[in-house]
Structure formats: C-alpha cells, structure tokens
Amino acid sequence: MRTMQGRLIVFEGVEGCGKTTQIAYLRQWLEESGAVEQFVKAGKVSKLVTTREPGGTALGQEIRQLLLHSTTEQIQARTELLLYAADRAQHVEGVLRPGLADGALILCDRYTDSTLAYQGYGRGLDRALIDQLNQIATGGLESDLTLWLDVDVKIGLERARQRGIHDRMEQATLEFHQRVQQGFMELAQSFPQRIVRVDASLDEQAVANQIQAIVQQHLAKWYP
Ligand code: T5A
C-alpha cells in the first residue's frame, strides 16, 4: 500500500519578482541537500516536478503564445480570462492532478492567485466570476503552499526590462501593475494559512534562504 502524498508549492508575484530564478534555486537546494532523495527513499515522494502557468502543457504553450505574444488584434479582458482558465484546466488535468496522485512534489510558477490579481484587481473583472472560473478550471485543487514574492512593482518591472523581454502583460501601465500588487497583498492577508510572504527585494541568495527556511518547515510538517 503506497503512502505517497504529492504536494503543490506555487510561486506568485508581480512581473520580475524572481519566481523563475527562485524555483531554480529551490530545485537545486532540494536536490543537492538530499531532501528529495531522502523522501523518495522513504517512499514519501515519487519525484520533483517544476511547471508553470500559462504554458505547463503542449496546448498551454500555444495558449501562452496567444496570451503573451499575439499581435493580430487587442485581446479583450474576458477573452484573456478565459484563455488563462483554459490553460489552467489543461494543466490541472494533464500535469498537476496526475503528478500529485503519483506523489510528486510540484513547484509551479503561478496559479489561481495570478488570475485574481491580474484579471480581478488589474483588469477589474468580477471577483465572483473569477472564483467560479478558477473552481471550474481546477475542480477545487488548491496549493499546499503559495510563496508570494513581494517586491516593489517598479523594481520588478525594471528587472524584467533589463532582461530584455517585453511581453504583452509587461507592457501594461504602471497603474495596472500596482493594482495587481495590491491584489497579491490583499490575497496574502485573506489566506494567511496558504500564502506566505517572502521579501523579494533582497539579493537572490537572501531570497533563496528565506524560501528554503519556509519550505523546510513545511516539508517537516508534510513528511514527518
Ligand atoms: N498571468 C498569468 C495572468 O495575467 N493571469 C494568470 O492567471 C496567469 C497564470 C506570465 C504572464 O501572465 C500573467 C502574469 C504574467 O504577466 P511570464 O513570462 O510567466 O508571463 O511572466 P512572469 O511570471 O512575470 O515571469 P518573469 O520571468 O517575467 O518574472 P519572474 O520569473 O518573476 O522573474 P525572473 O526570475 O525571471 O527574474 C527577472 C530578472 O530579474 C533578475 C533575474 O536575473 C532576471 O534577469 N532577478 C533579480 N535581480 C536582482 N535581485 C533579485 N533578487 C533577483 N531575482 C531575479
């Protein structure tokens, strides 16, 4: 009888807050510290998986392309919302649920809170509608832990700009991104059991150290 139980750790935050960088740091730490190997040997975890939204599946990559790089015509706010939801439904059914059922420890770049922050607070779409769509897309699957990488919007946008990639969302106004930031702040206040704030204004290693401490605490609780 297998006793494996997968867990979902989500990274959230405004543009350039450092999610991609920190997922790589955490993955490396989990592998090099022997933590994952230890849980795998003990039969508690099957493997470590990293994924993202939008774009965590083959179909999702096509949706991601439409969402972030399409230039044929302006994407309406509701269309945008539905495309993110479609990407999520595909990702949950194709990657997250099977992975968790198999006992994987999953690190995911963005999930449902991004939709609330960007399409809700940012675009001003109705919160109840977004909750409903998130419910449809996820079938109720929530993260076990969400790390909110909190950094000033201007610093995040500047980091993203320096990297030299400017997708459709990054080109939105500063006010839009400030509303998104407000969204993440309010969500963290509303769901303190699930969302943990990380000070992402520090250097990469200092941010990684905070994340390792939080994750270590949760792993000890999940896999005693
Ligand atoms: N979206 C997504 C929605 O609107 N609704 C939704 O439901 C979902 C799921 C996704 C876009 O879609 C939106 C949100 C986004 O706009 P994306 O390319 O995945 O697009 O965009 P981001 O998630 O914002 O990813 P980015 O790659 O832009 O930002 P990251 O991953 O947060 O940042 P990262 O790690 O790439 O770092 C950016 C730069 O900063 C440097 C890095 O080296 C890099 O150059 N950096 C630091 N510099 C100084 N100090 C630190 N601590 C640093 N950490 C990283």
mmCIF file of N, CA and C in Angstrom, residues 10-13 19 53 84 88 109-121 130 134 180 184 187:
data_model
loop_
_atom_site.group_PDB
_atom_site.id
_atom_site.type_symbol
_atom_site.label_atom_id
_atom_site.label_comp_id
_atom_site.label_asym_id
_atom_site.label_seq_id
_atom_site.Cartn_x
_atom_site.Cartn_y
_atom_site.Cartn_z
ATOM 1 N N VAL A 10 3.363 26.741 -4.934
ATOM 2 C CA VAL A 10 3.176 27.734 -6.003
ATOM 3 C C VAL A 10 3.970 28.998 -5.692
ATOM 4 N N PHE A 11 4.538 29.591 -6.742
ATOM 5 C CA PHE A 11 5.252 30.865 -6.623
ATOM 6 C C PHE A 11 4.411 31.947 -7.301
ATOM 7 N N GLU A 12 4.186 33.051 -6.595
ATOM 8 C CA GLU A 12 3.366 34.133 -7.151
ATOM 9 C C GLU A 12 4.055 35.482 -6.954
ATOM 10 N N GLY A 13 3.597 36.478 -7.708
ATOM 11 C CA GLY A 13 4.118 37.834 -7.532
ATOM 12 C C GLY A 13 4.048 38.626 -8.826
ATOM 13 N N LYS A 19 10.415 34.766 -9.605
ATOM 14 C CA LYS A 19 9.882 33.401 -9.463
ATOM 15 C C LYS A 19 10.735 32.361 -10.190
ATOM 16 N N GLU A 53 2.348 28.250 -15.246
ATOM 17 C CA GLU A 53 1.138 28.711 -15.937
ATOM 18 C C GLU A 53 1.348 30.157 -16.377
ATOM 19 N N TYR A 84 -6.643 32.097 -19.866
ATOM 20 C CA TYR A 84 -5.882 31.648 -18.686
ATOM 21 C C TYR A 84 -6.590 30.471 -18.027
ATOM 22 N N ARG A 88 -5.271 26.630 -17.544
ATOM 23 C CA ARG A 88 -5.247 26.005 -16.194
ATOM 24 C C ARG A 88 -5.979 24.667 -16.200
ATOM 25 N N ASP A 109 5.116 27.743 -11.207
ATOM 26 C CA ASP A 109 5.253 29.187 -11.423
ATOM 27 C C ASP A 109 3.869 29.738 -11.783
ATOM 28 N N ARG A 110 3.206 30.371 -10.847
ATOM 29 C CA ARG A 110 1.856 30.970 -10.957
ATOM 30 C C ARG A 110 0.732 29.942 -10.939
ATOM 31 N N TYR A 111 -0.414 30.378 -10.352
ATOM 32 C CA TYR A 111 -1.618 29.526 -10.307
ATOM 33 C C TYR A 111 -2.819 30.466 -10.106
ATOM 34 N N THR A 112 -3.819 30.024 -9.390
ATOM 35 C CA THR A 112 -5.093 30.757 -9.317
ATOM 36 C C THR A 112 -4.989 32.196 -8.801
ATOM 37 N N ASP A 113 -4.062 32.467 -7.881
ATOM 38 C CA ASP A 113 -3.962 33.831 -7.340
ATOM 39 C C ASP A 113 -3.554 34.834 -8.417
ATOM 40 N N SER A 114 -2.807 34.362 -9.428
ATOM 41 C CA SER A 114 -2.430 35.276 -10.518
ATOM 42 C C SER A 114 -3.679 35.766 -11.247
ATOM 43 N N THR A 115 -4.653 34.871 -11.419
ATOM 44 C CA THR A 115 -5.877 35.290 -12.126
ATOM 45 C C THR A 115 -6.644 36.309 -11.293
ATOM 46 N N LEU A 116 -6.706 36.068 -9.993
ATOM 47 C CA LEU A 116 -7.400 37.035 -9.128
ATOM 48 C C LEU A 116 -6.674 38.380 -9.149
ATOM 49 N N ALA A 117 -5.337 38.334 -9.081
ATOM 50 C CA ALA A 117 -4.570 39.585 -9.031
ATOM 51 C C ALA A 117 -4.589 40.317 -10.382
ATOM 52 N N TYR A 118 -4.325 39.598 -11.476
ATOM 53 C CA TYR A 118 -4.189 40.269 -12.785
ATOM 54 C C TYR A 118 -5.538 40.580 -13.438
ATOM 55 N N GLN A 119 -6.399 39.531 -13.512
ATOM 56 C CA GLN A 119 -7.678 39.783 -14.208
ATOM 57 C C GLN A 119 -8.692 40.429 -13.254
ATOM 58 N N GLY A 120 -8.585 40.135 -11.962
ATOM 59 C CA GLY A 120 -9.502 40.725 -10.996
ATOM 60 C C GLY A 120 -9.086 42.148 -10.629
ATOM 61 N N TYR A 121 -8.030 42.263 -9.866
ATOM 62 C CA TYR A 121 -7.570 43.598 -9.427
ATOM 63 C C TYR A 121 -7.036 44.421 -10.604
ATOM 64 N N ILE A 130 -14.438 35.230 -11.374
ATOM 65 C CA ILE A 130 -13.102 34.617 -11.399
ATOM 66 C C ILE A 130 -13.039 33.423 -10.448
ATOM 67 N N ASN A 134 -12.062 29.792 -11.673
ATOM 68 C CA ASN A 134 -10.953 29.063 -11.050
ATOM 69 C C ASN A 134 -11.446 27.711 -10.548
ATOM 70 N N VAL A 180 -2.339 45.077 -9.479
ATOM 71 C CA VAL A 180 -2.009 43.650 -9.340
ATOM 72 C C VAL A 180 -1.293 43.415 -8.002
ATOM 73 N N PHE A 184 -2.234 40.967 -4.764
ATOM 74 C CA PHE A 184 -1.443 39.942 -4.070
ATOM 75 C C PHE A 184 -1.387 40.238 -2.564
ATOM 76 N N LEU A 187 -4.741 39.297 -1.037
ATOM 77 C CA LEU A 187 -4.910 37.833 -1.024
ATOM 78 C C LEU A 187 -4.064 37.224 0.105
#
